[in-house]
Protein backbone atom coordinates (compact mmCIF):
# COMPACT_ATOMS: atom_id res chain seq x y z
CA UNK A 1 0.00 0.00 0.00
CA UNK A 2 1.43 3.40 -1.00
CA UNK A 3 0.79 6.51 1.05
CA UNK A 4 0.17 8.77 -1.96
CA UNK A 5 -0.34 7.61 -5.54
CA UNK A 6 -0.20 10.16 -8.35
CA UNK A 7 -2.02 9.16 -11.51
CA UNK A 8 -0.41 10.78 -14.56
CA UNK A 9 3.22 10.98 -15.65
CA UNK A 10 3.04 14.43 -17.21
CA UNK A 11 4.76 17.57 -15.92
CA UNK A 12 2.04 18.22 -13.32
CA UNK A 13 1.93 14.69 -11.88
CA UNK A 14 5.73 14.44 -11.76
CA UNK A 15 6.03 17.89 -10.17
CA UNK A 16 3.51 17.02 -7.45
CA UNK A 17 5.41 13.77 -6.75
CA UNK A 18 8.72 15.69 -6.64
CA UNK A 19 7.43 18.16 -4.07
CA UNK A 20 5.76 15.42 -1.99
CA UNK A 21 9.04 13.48 -1.93
CA UNK A 22 11.00 16.62 -0.98
CA UNK A 23 8.61 17.75 1.76
CA UNK A 24 7.82 14.42 3.44
CA UNK A 25 8.96 10.87 4.00
CA UNK A 26 5.74 9.42 2.58
CA UNK A 27 5.80 6.42 0.25
CA UNK A 28 4.90 8.02 -3.11
CA UNK A 29 4.13 6.30 -6.43
CA UNK A 30 3.40 7.55 -9.96
CA UNK A 31 1.09 5.54 -12.23
CA UNK A 32 1.13 6.19 -15.98
CA UNK A 33 -0.92 4.38 -18.61
CA UNK A 34 1.61 4.81 -21.43
CA UNK A 35 4.97 3.02 -21.52
CA UNK A 36 6.81 6.34 -21.68
CA UNK A 37 6.22 9.66 -19.94
CA UNK A 38 5.08 12.99 -21.40
CA UNK A 39 3.17 11.21 -24.16
CA UNK A 40 0.25 13.63 -24.13
CA UNK A 41 0.01 17.35 -23.28
CA UNK A 42 3.43 17.54 -21.59
CA UNK A 43 5.20 16.28 -24.69
CA UNK A 44 2.90 17.74 -27.35
CA UNK A 45 2.91 21.48 -26.73
CA UNK A 46 4.71 24.61 -27.94
CA UNK A 47 7.36 24.36 -25.23
CA UNK A 48 7.13 28.06 -24.38
CA UNK A 49 7.82 29.53 -20.97
CA UNK A 50 5.16 32.24 -20.74
CA UNK A 51 6.47 34.77 -18.22
CA UNK A 52 3.02 36.14 -17.42
CA UNK A 53 2.58 39.47 -19.23
CA UNK A 54 -0.87 38.54 -20.48
CA UNK A 55 -2.44 37.20 -17.28
CA UNK A 56 -4.60 39.17 -14.91
CA UNK A 57 -2.53 40.62 -12.07
CA UNK A 58 -3.22 38.85 -8.78
CA UNK A 59 -4.57 35.70 -10.45
CA UNK A 60 -3.16 32.25 -9.69
CA UNK A 61 -2.32 31.96 -13.38
CA UNK A 62 -0.16 35.12 -13.28
CA UNK A 63 1.55 34.09 -10.05
CA UNK A 64 2.33 30.56 -11.20
CA UNK A 65 3.49 31.71 -14.65
CA UNK A 66 5.96 34.35 -13.40
CA UNK A 67 7.33 32.14 -10.64
CA UNK A 68 7.22 29.08 -12.90
CA UNK A 69 9.29 30.75 -15.63
CA UNK A 70 12.00 31.72 -13.17
CA UNK A 71 12.07 28.32 -11.45
CA UNK A 72 11.98 26.32 -14.67
CA UNK A 73 14.92 28.30 -16.08
CA UNK A 74 16.93 27.51 -12.95
CA UNK A 75 15.84 23.85 -13.09
CA UNK A 76 16.83 23.58 -16.78
CA UNK A 77 20.26 25.03 -16.03
CA UNK A 78 20.81 22.59 -13.12
CA UNK A 79 19.67 19.52 -15.08
CA UNK A 80 21.08 20.30 -18.54
CA UNK A 81 17.65 20.61 -20.19
CA UNK A 82 17.70 22.40 -23.57
CA UNK A 83 16.38 25.95 -23.11
CA UNK A 84 16.56 28.96 -25.42
CA UNK A 85 15.98 32.37 -23.84
CA UNK A 86 14.96 33.89 -27.16
CA UNK A 87 12.17 36.25 -26.00
CA UNK A 88 8.89 36.99 -27.77
CA UNK A 89 7.68 39.80 -30.01
CA UNK A 90 3.92 40.46 -29.70
CA UNK A 91 3.09 42.39 -32.80
CA UNK A 92 0.15 44.78 -33.36
CA UNK A 93 -1.30 44.91 -36.86
CA UNK A 94 -3.73 47.83 -36.44
CA UNK A 95 -4.60 50.72 -34.12
CA UNK A 96 -6.94 48.68 -31.92
CA UNK A 97 -4.24 46.07 -31.35
CA UNK A 98 -1.68 48.80 -30.69
CA UNK A 99 -3.94 50.17 -27.95
CA UNK A 100 -4.21 46.68 -26.42
CA UNK A 101 -0.41 46.53 -26.29
CA UNK A 102 -0.62 49.36 -23.77
CA UNK A 103 -2.92 47.23 -21.56
CA UNK A 104 -0.57 44.30 -21.88
CA UNK A 105 2.33 46.47 -20.80
CA UNK A 106 0.42 47.59 -17.70
CA UNK A 107 -0.34 43.96 -16.85
CA UNK A 108 3.30 43.04 -17.38
CA UNK A 109 4.40 45.83 -15.03
CA UNK A 110 1.87 44.75 -12.40
CA UNK A 111 3.12 41.16 -12.67
CA UNK A 112 6.76 42.27 -12.48
CA UNK A 113 7.57 41.10 -16.03
CA UNK A 114 10.09 43.09 -18.05
CA UNK A 115 8.89 44.34 -21.46
CA UNK A 116 9.93 46.93 -24.05
CA UNK A 117 7.43 48.76 -26.25
CA UNK A 118 8.55 48.94 -29.90
CA UNK A 119 6.90 51.76 -31.82
CA UNK A 120 6.78 51.80 -35.59
CA UNK A 121 7.43 48.99 -38.02
CA UNK A 122 11.14 49.77 -38.20
CA UNK A 123 11.63 49.11 -34.51
CA UNK A 124 9.61 45.90 -34.81
CA UNK A 125 11.89 44.78 -37.63
CA UNK A 126 15.00 45.41 -35.55
CA UNK A 127 13.83 42.47 -33.44
CA UNK A 128 12.05 40.40 -36.09
CA UNK A 129 13.19 41.51 -39.56
CA UNK A 130 10.38 39.72 -41.43
CA UNK A 131 7.42 40.36 -39.12
CA UNK A 132 4.47 42.60 -39.92
CA UNK A 133 3.40 45.15 -37.33
CA UNK A 134 3.04 48.85 -36.64
CA UNK A 135 4.12 48.38 -33.01
CA UNK A 136 5.06 45.53 -30.71
CA UNK A 137 5.79 44.48 -27.19
CA UNK A 138 9.06 42.65 -26.70
CA UNK A 139 9.37 40.40 -23.68
CA UNK A 140 12.91 39.06 -23.21
CA UNK A 141 11.91 36.65 -20.41
CA UNK A 142 9.92 34.32 -22.69
CA UNK A 143 11.86 31.19 -23.53
CA UNK A 144 11.61 27.88 -25.29
CA UNK A 145 12.22 24.58 -23.49
CA UNK A 146 12.35 20.90 -24.42
CA UNK A 147 9.32 19.78 -22.42
CA UNK A 148 9.90 16.03 -22.81
CA UNK A 149 13.46 16.31 -21.49
CA UNK A 150 12.06 18.30 -18.59
CA UNK A 151 9.59 15.54 -17.62
CA UNK A 152 12.34 12.92 -17.92
CA UNK A 153 14.59 15.00 -15.65
CA UNK A 154 11.78 15.15 -13.07
CA UNK A 155 11.27 11.39 -13.35
CA UNK A 156 14.95 10.64 -12.89
CA UNK A 157 15.01 12.80 -9.75
CA UNK A 158 11.91 10.96 -8.49
CA UNK A 159 13.48 7.55 -9.03
CA UNK A 160 16.58 8.68 -7.09
CA UNK A 161 14.26 9.82 -4.29
CA UNK A 162 12.70 6.34 -4.10
CA UNK A 163 9.38 7.12 -5.81
CA UNK A 164 7.92 4.00 -7.50
CA UNK A 165 6.89 4.26 -11.16
CA UNK A 166 4.21 2.05 -12.68
CA UNK A 167 4.27 2.71 -16.42
CA UNK A 168 1.91 0.83 -18.71
CA UNK A 169 -0.71 0.84 -15.92
CA UNK A 170 -3.96 2.47 -16.99
CA UNK A 171 -6.21 3.20 -14.02
CA UNK A 172 -9.65 2.00 -15.08
CA UNK A 173 -11.51 2.13 -11.81
CA UNK A 174 -11.01 3.87 -8.48
CA UNK A 175 -12.89 2.75 -5.37
CA UNK A 176 -12.89 4.36 -1.97
CA UNK A 177 -13.01 1.57 0.59
CA UNK A 178 -13.60 3.93 3.52
CA UNK A 179 -10.00 4.09 4.79
CA UNK A 180 -7.98 3.67 1.56
CA UNK A 181 -8.45 3.57 -2.19
CA UNK A 182 -8.24 0.63 -4.57
CA UNK A 183 -7.03 1.35 -8.10
CA UNK A 184 -7.93 -1.29 -10.67
CA UNK A 185 -5.41 -0.92 -13.47
CA UNK A 186 -4.82 -2.59 -16.83
CA UNK A 187 -1.90 -4.34 -15.09
CA UNK A 188 -3.32 -5.32 -11.70
CA UNK A 189 -4.60 -3.70 -8.54
CA UNK A 190 -2.82 -0.99 -6.51
CA UNK A 191 -3.76 0.34 -3.10
CA UNK A 192 -3.13 3.75 -1.70
CA UNK A 193 -4.05 5.89 1.28
CA UNK A 194 -4.38 9.04 -0.84
CA UNK A 195 -4.78 9.71 -4.57
CA UNK A 196 -3.60 12.67 -6.64
CA UNK A 197 -5.36 12.67 -9.97
CA UNK A 198 -3.18 14.43 -12.57
CA UNK A 199 -4.51 12.39 -15.49
CA UNK A 200 -4.71 15.37 -17.88
CA UNK A 201 -7.21 14.64 -20.64
CA UNK A 202 -8.83 11.90 -18.50
CA UNK A 203 -8.78 13.69 -15.13
CA UNK A 204 -12.54 14.37 -15.10
CA UNK A 205 -13.35 10.69 -15.72
CA UNK A 206 -11.39 9.58 -12.63
CA UNK A 207 -12.69 12.48 -10.51
CA UNK A 208 -16.30 11.69 -11.42
CA UNK A 209 -15.81 8.08 -10.27
CA UNK A 210 -15.15 9.46 -6.77
CA UNK A 211 -18.01 11.94 -7.01
CA UNK A 212 -15.68 14.95 -7.38
CA UNK A 213 -15.86 17.74 -9.98
CA UNK A 214 -19.22 16.73 -11.37
CA UNK A 215 -19.97 20.34 -12.39
CA UNK A 216 -17.14 20.13 -14.94
CA UNK A 217 -16.20 18.10 -17.97
CA UNK A 218 -13.14 18.11 -20.20
CA UNK A 219 -13.82 19.06 -23.78
CA UNK A 220 -10.75 18.20 -25.87
CA UNK A 221 -9.45 20.91 -28.22
CA UNK A 222 -6.77 19.85 -30.67
CA UNK A 223 -3.92 22.23 -31.48
CA UNK A 224 -2.31 21.44 -34.85
CA UNK A 225 1.07 22.71 -35.97
CA UNK A 226 2.85 23.24 -39.22
CA UNK A 227 6.58 23.90 -39.29
CA UNK A 228 8.61 26.11 -41.59
CA UNK A 229 10.65 24.09 -44.10
CA UNK A 230 14.38 24.13 -43.18
CA UNK A 231 15.52 26.78 -45.68
CA UNK A 232 12.81 29.22 -44.47
CA UNK A 233 13.44 28.83 -40.72
CA UNK A 234 15.69 31.88 -40.75
CA UNK A 235 12.60 34.06 -41.34
CA UNK A 236 11.95 33.88 -37.58
CA UNK A 237 14.56 34.86 -35.01
CA UNK A 238 12.66 34.21 -31.79
CA UNK A 239 8.89 33.96 -31.31
CA UNK A 240 6.26 36.07 -33.06
CA UNK A 241 2.84 36.31 -31.41
CA UNK A 242 -0.35 38.19 -32.29
CA UNK A 243 -1.89 40.51 -29.69
CA UNK A 244 -4.17 38.27 -27.59
CA UNK A 245 -7.88 38.99 -27.81
CA UNK A 246 -9.16 38.98 -24.21
CA UNK A 247 -12.56 37.70 -25.39
CA UNK A 248 -11.15 34.59 -27.06
CA UNK A 249 -10.02 31.51 -25.16
CA UNK A 250 -7.00 30.62 -27.32
CA UNK A 251 -4.23 32.73 -28.83
CA UNK A 252 -4.26 32.86 -32.65
CA UNK A 253 -1.69 31.07 -34.81
CA UNK A 254 1.87 32.14 -33.95
CA UNK A 255 5.53 31.27 -34.57
CA UNK A 256 7.79 29.59 -32.04
CA UNK A 257 11.46 28.78 -32.40
CA UNK A 258 12.00 25.50 -30.56
CA UNK A 259 15.17 24.40 -28.81
CA UNK A 260 15.96 22.08 -31.76
CA UNK A 261 15.81 25.20 -34.00
CA UNK A 262 12.64 24.12 -35.79
CA UNK A 263 10.14 26.94 -36.21
CA UNK A 264 6.64 25.66 -35.45
CA UNK A 265 3.55 27.54 -36.54
CA UNK A 266 0.30 27.18 -34.63
CA UNK A 267 -1.45 25.79 -32.77
CA UNK A 268 -4.98 26.27 -33.94
CA UNK A 269 -7.79 25.19 -31.58
CA UNK A 270 -10.27 22.79 -33.09
CA UNK A 271 -12.80 20.58 -31.29
CA UNK A 272 -11.25 17.09 -31.21
CA UNK A 273 -13.52 14.09 -31.81
CA UNK A 274 -11.70 12.21 -29.04
CA UNK A 275 -9.47 12.91 -26.05
CA UNK A 276 -6.50 11.47 -27.96
CA UNK A 277 -7.68 12.17 -31.51
CA UNK A 278 -4.41 13.66 -32.76
CA UNK A 279 -5.32 13.57 -36.46
CA UNK A 280 -8.33 15.40 -37.85
CA UNK A 281 -9.63 12.07 -39.16
CA UNK A 282 -9.49 10.34 -35.72
CA UNK A 283 -12.79 9.74 -33.94
CA UNK A 284 -13.47 8.13 -30.56
CA UNK A 285 -17.24 7.43 -30.58
CA UNK A 286 -17.32 7.25 -26.77
CA UNK A 287 -15.50 10.58 -26.23
CA UNK A 288 -17.53 12.25 -28.95
CA UNK A 289 -20.73 10.98 -27.33
CA UNK A 290 -19.52 12.43 -23.97
CA UNK A 291 -18.95 15.83 -25.57
CA UNK A 292 -22.16 15.92 -27.57
CA UNK A 293 -24.33 14.89 -24.63
CA UNK A 294 -22.77 17.46 -22.30
CA UNK A 295 -25.03 20.46 -21.81
CA UNK A 296 -21.99 22.64 -20.92
CA UNK A 297 -20.68 22.06 -24.46
CA UNK A 298 -23.93 23.16 -26.08
CA UNK A 299 -24.14 26.22 -23.80
CA UNK A 300 -20.59 27.12 -24.84
CA UNK A 301 -21.45 26.72 -28.52
CA UNK A 302 -24.66 28.74 -28.12
CA UNK A 303 -22.59 31.91 -28.04
CA UNK A 304 -22.42 33.33 -31.54
CA UNK A 305 -18.78 34.31 -31.04
CA UNK A 306 -17.71 30.77 -30.02
CA UNK A 307 -19.62 29.23 -32.90
CA UNK A 308 -17.86 31.54 -35.34
CA UNK A 309 -14.43 30.85 -33.78
CA UNK A 310 -15.13 27.10 -33.94
CA UNK A 311 -16.00 27.38 -37.63
CA UNK A 312 -12.81 29.38 -38.40
CA UNK A 313 -10.66 26.89 -36.53
CA UNK A 314 -12.24 23.92 -38.33
CA UNK A 315 -11.50 25.65 -41.59
CA UNK A 316 -7.83 26.05 -40.60
CA UNK A 317 -7.68 22.36 -39.72
CA UNK A 318 -9.03 21.01 -43.00
CA UNK A 319 -7.70 23.70 -45.40
CA UNK A 320 -3.99 24.43 -45.40
CA UNK A 321 -4.64 27.65 -47.33
CA UNK A 322 -6.81 28.98 -44.46
CA UNK A 323 -4.10 28.13 -41.90
CA UNK A 324 -1.40 29.78 -44.02
CA UNK A 325 -3.56 32.88 -44.54
CA UNK A 326 -3.77 33.28 -40.74
CA UNK A 327 -0.02 32.74 -40.42
CA UNK A 328 0.79 35.23 -43.21
CA UNK A 329 -0.78 38.07 -41.22
CA UNK A 330 2.26 37.99 -38.93
CA UNK A 331 4.87 37.02 -41.52
CA UNK A 332 3.76 38.31 -44.93
CA UNK A 333 6.70 36.79 -46.84
CA UNK A 334 5.60 33.17 -46.42
CA UNK A 335 3.73 31.04 -48.95
CA UNK A 336 2.04 27.62 -48.72
CA UNK A 337 5.22 25.91 -49.94
CA UNK A 338 7.06 27.12 -46.81
CA UNK A 339 4.83 25.07 -44.47
CA UNK A 340 5.17 21.35 -43.74
CA UNK A 341 2.63 19.48 -41.60
CA UNK A 342 3.94 18.88 -38.08
CA UNK A 343 2.61 17.34 -34.85
CA UNK A 344 -0.54 18.06 -32.82
CA UNK A 345 -1.42 18.26 -29.14
CA UNK A 346 -4.79 18.15 -27.39
CA UNK A 347 -5.74 20.59 -24.65
CA UNK A 348 -7.69 19.22 -21.68
CA UNK A 349 -10.00 22.22 -21.57
CA UNK A 350 -12.50 22.16 -18.75
CA UNK A 351 -15.96 23.48 -19.58
CA UNK A 352 -18.31 24.19 -16.69
CA UNK A 353 -21.91 22.96 -16.83
CA UNK A 354 -23.02 26.58 -17.46
CA UNK A 355 -20.94 26.67 -20.67
CA UNK A 356 -18.04 28.69 -19.23
CA UNK A 357 -14.50 27.87 -20.39
CA UNK A 358 -12.49 27.57 -17.18
CA UNK A 359 -9.33 29.59 -17.67
CA UNK A 360 -7.74 29.36 -14.22
CA UNK A 361 -5.99 26.30 -12.75
CA UNK A 362 -8.71 24.23 -11.07
CA UNK A 363 -8.39 21.46 -8.50
CA UNK A 364 -10.88 19.87 -6.15
CA UNK A 365 -10.60 17.47 -3.25
CA UNK A 366 -12.43 14.33 -2.16
CA UNK A 367 -12.03 12.78 1.31
CA UNK A 368 -8.85 10.90 0.28
CA UNK A 369 -8.06 12.52 -3.04
CA UNK A 370 -7.01 15.69 -4.88
CA UNK A 371 -7.99 16.13 -8.53
CA UNK A 372 -6.27 18.46 -11.00
CA UNK A 373 -9.19 19.21 -13.27
CA UNK A 374 -7.77 22.07 -15.31
CA UNK A 375 -4.06 22.42 -15.93
CA UNK A 376 -4.49 24.57 -19.03
CA UNK A 377 -1.77 26.60 -20.71
CA UNK A 378 0.60 27.80 -19.34
CA UNK A 379 0.52 24.53 -17.40
CA UNK A 380 4.03 23.58 -18.48
CA UNK A 381 5.46 26.96 -17.44
CA UNK A 382 3.58 26.81 -14.13
CA UNK A 383 4.28 23.18 -13.32
CA UNK A 384 6.92 23.68 -10.60
CA UNK A 385 5.01 26.17 -8.41
CA UNK A 386 1.70 24.46 -9.21
CA UNK A 387 3.07 21.06 -8.15
CA UNK A 388 4.57 22.65 -5.05
CA UNK A 389 1.24 24.26 -4.14
CA UNK A 390 -0.67 21.01 -4.68
CA UNK A 391 1.83 18.97 -2.64
CA UNK A 392 1.35 21.41 0.24
CA UNK A 393 -2.45 21.03 0.05
CA UNK A 394 -2.15 17.22 -0.12
CA UNK A 395 0.13 17.09 2.94
CA UNK A 396 -2.25 19.28 4.96
CA UNK A 397 -5.07 16.91 4.09
CA UNK A 398 -3.03 13.73 4.51
CA UNK A 399 -2.18 14.70 8.09
C1 LIG B 1 -1.17 22.23 -28.13
C2 LIG B 1 -0.72 22.66 -26.75
C3 LIG B 1 0.21 23.68 -26.60
C4 LIG B 1 0.61 24.08 -25.34
N1 LIG B 1 1.62 25.00 -25.23
C5 LIG B 1 2.07 25.33 -24.00
C6 LIG B 1 3.17 26.22 -23.87
O1 LIG B 1 3.78 26.63 -24.84
N2 LIG B 1 3.55 26.57 -22.63
C7 LIG B 1 2.92 26.11 -21.52
O2 LIG B 1 3.30 26.50 -20.42
N3 LIG B 1 1.89 25.24 -21.62
C8 LIG B 1 1.48 24.82 -22.83
N4 LIG B 1 0.46 23.93 -22.94
C9 LIG B 1 -0.18 23.42 -21.72
C10 LIG B 1 0.65 22.29 -21.10
O3 LIG B 1 1.18 21.43 -22.07
C11 LIG B 1 -0.24 21.52 -20.13
O4 LIG B 1 -0.87 22.43 -19.25
C12 LIG B 1 0.54 20.52 -19.30
O5 LIG B 1 1.37 19.71 -20.11
C13 LIG B 1 -0.43 19.65 -18.51
O6 LIG B 1 0.32 18.63 -17.90
P1 LIG B 1 -0.39 17.43 -17.16
O7 LIG B 1 0.69 16.67 -16.49
O8 LIG B 1 -1.52 17.95 -16.37
O9 LIG B 1 -1.09 16.59 -18.33
P2 LIG B 1 -0.51 15.47 -19.31
O10 LIG B 1 0.82 15.82 -19.82
O11 LIG B 1 -1.57 15.22 -20.32
O12 LIG B 1 -0.32 14.22 -18.38
C14 LIG B 1 -1.37 13.40 -17.95
C15 LIG B 1 -0.86 11.98 -17.97
O13 LIG B 1 -1.85 11.14 -17.37
C16 LIG B 1 -1.84 9.91 -18.06
N5 LIG B 1 -3.13 9.28 -17.83
C17 LIG B 1 -4.35 9.70 -18.24
N6 LIG B 1 -5.32 8.88 -17.83
C18 LIG B 1 -4.71 7.90 -17.12
C19 LIG B 1 -5.20 6.74 -16.45
N7 LIG B 1 -6.50 6.44 -16.42
N8 LIG B 1 -4.30 5.94 -15.82
C20 LIG B 1 -2.96 6.24 -15.83
N9 LIG B 1 -2.45 7.33 -16.48
C21 LIG B 1 -3.32 8.14 -17.11
C22 LIG B 1 -1.62 10.31 -19.51
O14 LIG B 1 -1.13 9.24 -20.29
C23 LIG B 1 -0.63 11.45 -19.37
O15 LIG B 1 0.71 11.03 -19.48
C24 LIG B 1 0.05 23.48 -24.19
C25 LIG B 1 -0.88 22.43 -24.35
C26 LIG B 1 -1.24 22.01 -25.61
C27 LIG B 1 -2.17 20.84 -25.74
Coordinates of N, CA and C in Angstrom, one line a residue, residues 187-279:
X187 N -3.0 -3.4 -15.4 CA -1.9 -4.3 -15.1 C -2.0 -4.8 -13.6
X188 N -3.2 -4.9 -13.1 CA -3.3 -5.3 -11.7 C -3.8 -4.2 -10.8
X189 N -4.0 -4.6 -9.5 CA -4.6 -3.7 -8.5 C -3.5 -3.0 -7.7
X190 N -3.7 -1.7 -7.4 CA -2.8 -1.0 -6.5 C -3.7 -0.4 -5.4
X191 N -3.0 -0.3 -4.2 CA -3.8 0.3 -3.1 C -3.0 1.5 -2.6
X192 N -3.8 2.5 -2.1 CA -3.1 3.8 -1.7 C -4.0 4.4 -0.6
X193 N -3.3 5.2 0.3 CA -4.1 5.9 1.3 C -4.6 7.2 0.7
X194 N -3.9 7.8 -0.3 CA -4.4 9.0 -0.8 C -4.1 9.0 -2.3
X195 N -4.9 9.7 -3.1 CA -4.8 9.7 -4.6 C -4.6 11.1 -5.0
X196 N -3.7 11.4 -5.9 CA -3.6 12.7 -6.6 C -3.9 12.4 -8.1
X197 N -5.0 12.9 -8.6 CA -5.4 12.7 -10.0 C -4.8 13.8 -10.9
X198 N -3.7 13.5 -11.6 CA -3.2 14.4 -12.6 C -3.2 13.8 -13.9
X199 N -4.4 13.2 -14.3 CA -4.5 12.4 -15.5 C -4.8 13.2 -16.7
X200 N -4.6 14.5 -16.7 CA -4.7 15.4 -17.9 C -6.0 15.2 -18.6
X201 N -6.0 14.7 -19.8 CA -7.2 14.6 -20.6 C -8.3 13.7 -20.1
X202 N -7.9 12.8 -19.1 CA -8.8 11.9 -18.5 C -9.1 12.2 -17.0
X203 N -8.7 13.4 -16.6 CA -8.8 13.7 -15.1 C -10.2 13.7 -14.7
X204 N -11.1 14.3 -15.5 CA -12.5 14.4 -15.1 C -13.2 13.0 -14.9
X205 N -12.8 12.0 -15.8 CA -13.4 10.7 -15.7 C -13.0 10.0 -14.4
X206 N -11.8 10.2 -13.9 CA -11.4 9.6 -12.6 C -12.1 10.3 -11.5
X207 N -12.1 11.7 -11.6 CA -12.7 12.5 -10.5 C -14.2 12.1 -10.4
X208 N -14.9 12.0 -11.5 CA -16.3 11.7 -11.4 C -16.6 10.3 -10.7
X209 N -15.6 9.4 -10.9 CA -15.8 8.1 -10.3 C -15.8 8.2 -8.8
X210 N -15.1 9.3 -8.2 CA -15.1 9.5 -6.8 C -16.1 10.6 -6.4
X211 N -17.0 10.9 -7.3 CA -18.0 11.9 -7.0 C -17.5 13.4 -6.9
X212 N -16.3 13.6 -7.5 CA -15.7 14.9 -7.4 C -15.8 15.6 -8.8
X213 N -15.9 17.0 -8.7 CA -15.9 17.7 -10.0 C -17.0 17.5 -11.0
X214 N -18.1 17.1 -10.4 CA -19.2 16.7 -11.4 C -19.8 17.9 -12.1
X215 N -19.5 19.2 -11.7 CA -20.0 20.3 -12.4 C -19.1 20.7 -13.6
X216 N -18.1 19.8 -13.9 CA -17.1 20.1 -14.9 C -16.9 18.9 -15.8
X217 N -16.6 19.2 -17.1 CA -16.2 18.1 -18.0 C -15.1 18.6 -18.9
X218 N -14.2 17.7 -19.2 CA -13.1 18.1 -20.2 C -13.7 18.0 -21.6
X219 N -13.5 19.1 -22.4 CA -13.8 19.1 -23.8 C -12.5 19.2 -24.5
X220 N -12.1 18.2 -25.3 CA -10.8 18.2 -25.9 C -10.7 19.1 -27.1
X221 N -9.7 20.0 -27.1 CA -9.5 20.9 -28.2 C -8.1 20.6 -28.8
X222 N -8.1 20.2 -30.0 CA -6.8 19.9 -30.7 C -6.1 21.1 -31.1
X223 N -4.7 21.1 -31.0 CA -3.9 22.2 -31.5 C -3.0 21.6 -32.5
X224 N -3.1 22.0 -33.8 CA -2.3 21.4 -34.8 C -1.2 22.4 -35.2
X225 N -0.1 21.9 -35.6 CA 1.1 22.7 -36.0 C 1.5 22.4 -37.4
X226 N 2.0 23.4 -38.1 CA 2.8 23.2 -39.2 C 4.2 23.6 -38.8
X227 N 5.3 23.4 -39.6 CA 6.6 23.9 -39.3 C 7.1 24.5 -40.6
X228 N 8.0 25.5 -40.4 CA 8.6 26.1 -41.6 C 9.6 25.1 -42.2
X229 N 9.7 25.0 -43.5 CA 10.7 24.1 -44.1 C 12.1 24.6 -43.8
X230 N 13.1 23.7 -43.7 CA 14.4 24.1 -43.2 C 15.0 25.4 -43.8
X231 N 14.9 25.6 -45.1 CA 15.5 26.8 -45.7 C 14.7 28.1 -45.5
X232 N 13.6 28.0 -44.8 CA 12.8 29.2 -44.5 C 12.8 29.5 -43.0
X233 N 13.5 28.6 -42.2 CA 13.4 28.8 -40.7 C 14.1 30.1 -40.3
X234 N 15.0 30.6 -41.1 CA 15.7 31.9 -40.7 C 14.8 33.1 -40.8
X235 N 13.5 32.9 -41.3 CA 12.6 34.1 -41.3 C 12.2 34.5 -39.9
X236 N 12.4 33.6 -39.0 CA 11.9 33.9 -37.6 C 13.1 33.8 -36.7
X237 N 13.4 34.9 -35.9 CA 14.6 34.9 -35.0 C 14.2 34.2 -33.7
X238 N 13.0 34.6 -33.2 CA 12.7 34.2 -31.8 C 11.2 33.6 -31.8
X239 N 10.3 34.4 -31.3 CA 8.9 34.0 -31.3 C 8.1 35.2 -31.7
X240 N 7.1 35.0 -32.6 CA 6.3 36.1 -33.1 C 4.8 35.7 -32.7
X241 N 4.2 36.6 -31.9 CA 2.8 36.3 -31.4 C 1.9 37.4 -31.9
X242 N 0.6 37.1 -32.1 CA -0.4 38.2 -32.3 C -0.7 38.8 -30.9
X243 N -1.4 39.9 -30.9 CA -1.9 40.5 -29.7 C -3.1 39.6 -29.2
X244 N -3.0 39.1 -28.0 CA -4.2 38.3 -27.6 C -5.5 39.0 -27.5
X245 N -6.6 38.4 -27.9 CA -7.9 39.0 -27.8 C -8.5 38.5 -26.5
X246 N -8.7 39.4 -25.5 CA -9.2 39.0 -24.2 C -10.5 38.2 -24.2
X247 N -11.3 38.4 -25.3 CA -12.6 37.7 -25.4 C -12.4 36.3 -25.9
X248 N -11.3 35.9 -26.5 CA -11.1 34.6 -27.1 C -10.3 33.7 -26.2
X249 N -10.7 32.4 -26.1 CA -10.0 31.5 -25.2 C -8.6 31.1 -25.6
X250 N -8.3 31.1 -26.9 CA -7.0 30.6 -27.3 C -6.3 31.7 -28.2
X251 N -5.0 31.8 -28.0 CA -4.2 32.7 -28.8 C -4.3 32.3 -30.3
X252 N -4.3 33.2 -31.2 CA -4.3 32.9 -32.7 C -2.9 32.2 -33.0
X253 N -2.9 31.7 -34.3 CA -1.7 31.1 -34.8 C -0.5 32.0 -34.6
X254 N 0.6 31.4 -34.2 CA 1.9 32.1 -34.0 C 3.1 31.3 -34.3
X255 N 4.3 31.9 -34.2 CA 5.5 31.3 -34.6 C 6.4 31.1 -33.3
X256 N 6.9 29.9 -33.2 CA 7.8 29.6 -32.0 C 9.1 28.9 -32.5
X257 N 10.2 29.5 -32.1 CA 11.5 28.8 -32.4 C 11.7 27.8 -31.3
X258 N 11.8 26.5 -31.6 CA 12.0 25.5 -30.6 C 13.5 25.3 -30.3
X259 N 13.8 24.6 -29.2 CA 15.2 24.4 -28.8 C 15.9 23.6 -29.8
X260 N 15.2 22.8 -30.7 CA 16.0 22.1 -31.8 C 16.1 22.9 -33.0
X261 N 15.7 24.2 -32.9 CA 15.8 25.2 -34.0 C 14.7 25.1 -35.0
X262 N 13.8 24.1 -34.9 CA 12.6 24.1 -35.8 C 11.8 25.3 -35.5
X263 N 11.1 25.9 -36.5 CA 10.1 26.9 -36.2 C 8.8 26.3 -36.4
X264 N 8.0 26.2 -35.3 CA 6.6 25.7 -35.4 C 5.6 26.8 -35.6
X265 N 4.6 26.5 -36.3 CA 3.6 27.5 -36.5 C 2.2 27.0 -36.1
X266 N 1.5 27.7 -35.2 CA 0.3 27.2 -34.6 C 0.4 27.4 -33.1
X267 N -0.4 26.7 -32.4 CA -1.4 25.8 -32.8 C -2.8 26.5 -33.0
X268 N -3.6 25.8 -33.9 CA -5.0 26.3 -33.9 C -5.8 25.7 -32.8
X269 N -7.0 25.7 -32.7 CA -7.8 25.2 -31.6 C -9.1 24.7 -32.1
X270 N -9.1 23.4 -32.4 CA -10.3 22.8 -33.1 C -10.8 21.7 -32.2
X271 N -12.2 21.6 -32.1 CA -12.8 20.6 -31.3 C -12.3 19.2 -31.8
X272 N -11.7 18.4 -30.8 CA -11.2 17.1 -31.2 C -12.4 16.1 -31.0
X273 N -12.5 15.1 -31.9 CA -13.5 14.1 -31.8 C -13.0 12.9 -31.0
X274 N -12.2 13.2 -30.0 CA -11.7 12.2 -29.0 C -10.6 12.9 -28.2
X275 N -10.5 12.3 -27.0 CA -9.5 12.9 -26.0 C -8.0 12.7 -26.5
X276 N -7.8 11.7 -27.4 CA -6.5 11.5 -28.0 C -6.6 11.4 -29.5
X277 N -7.5 12.2 -30.1 CA -7.7 12.2 -31.5 C -6.7 13.2 -32.1
X278 N -5.5 12.7 -32.3 CA -4.4 13.7 -32.8 C -4.5 14.0 -34.2
X279 N -5.2 13.2 -35.1 CA -5.3 13.6 -36.5 C -6.8 14.0 -36.7

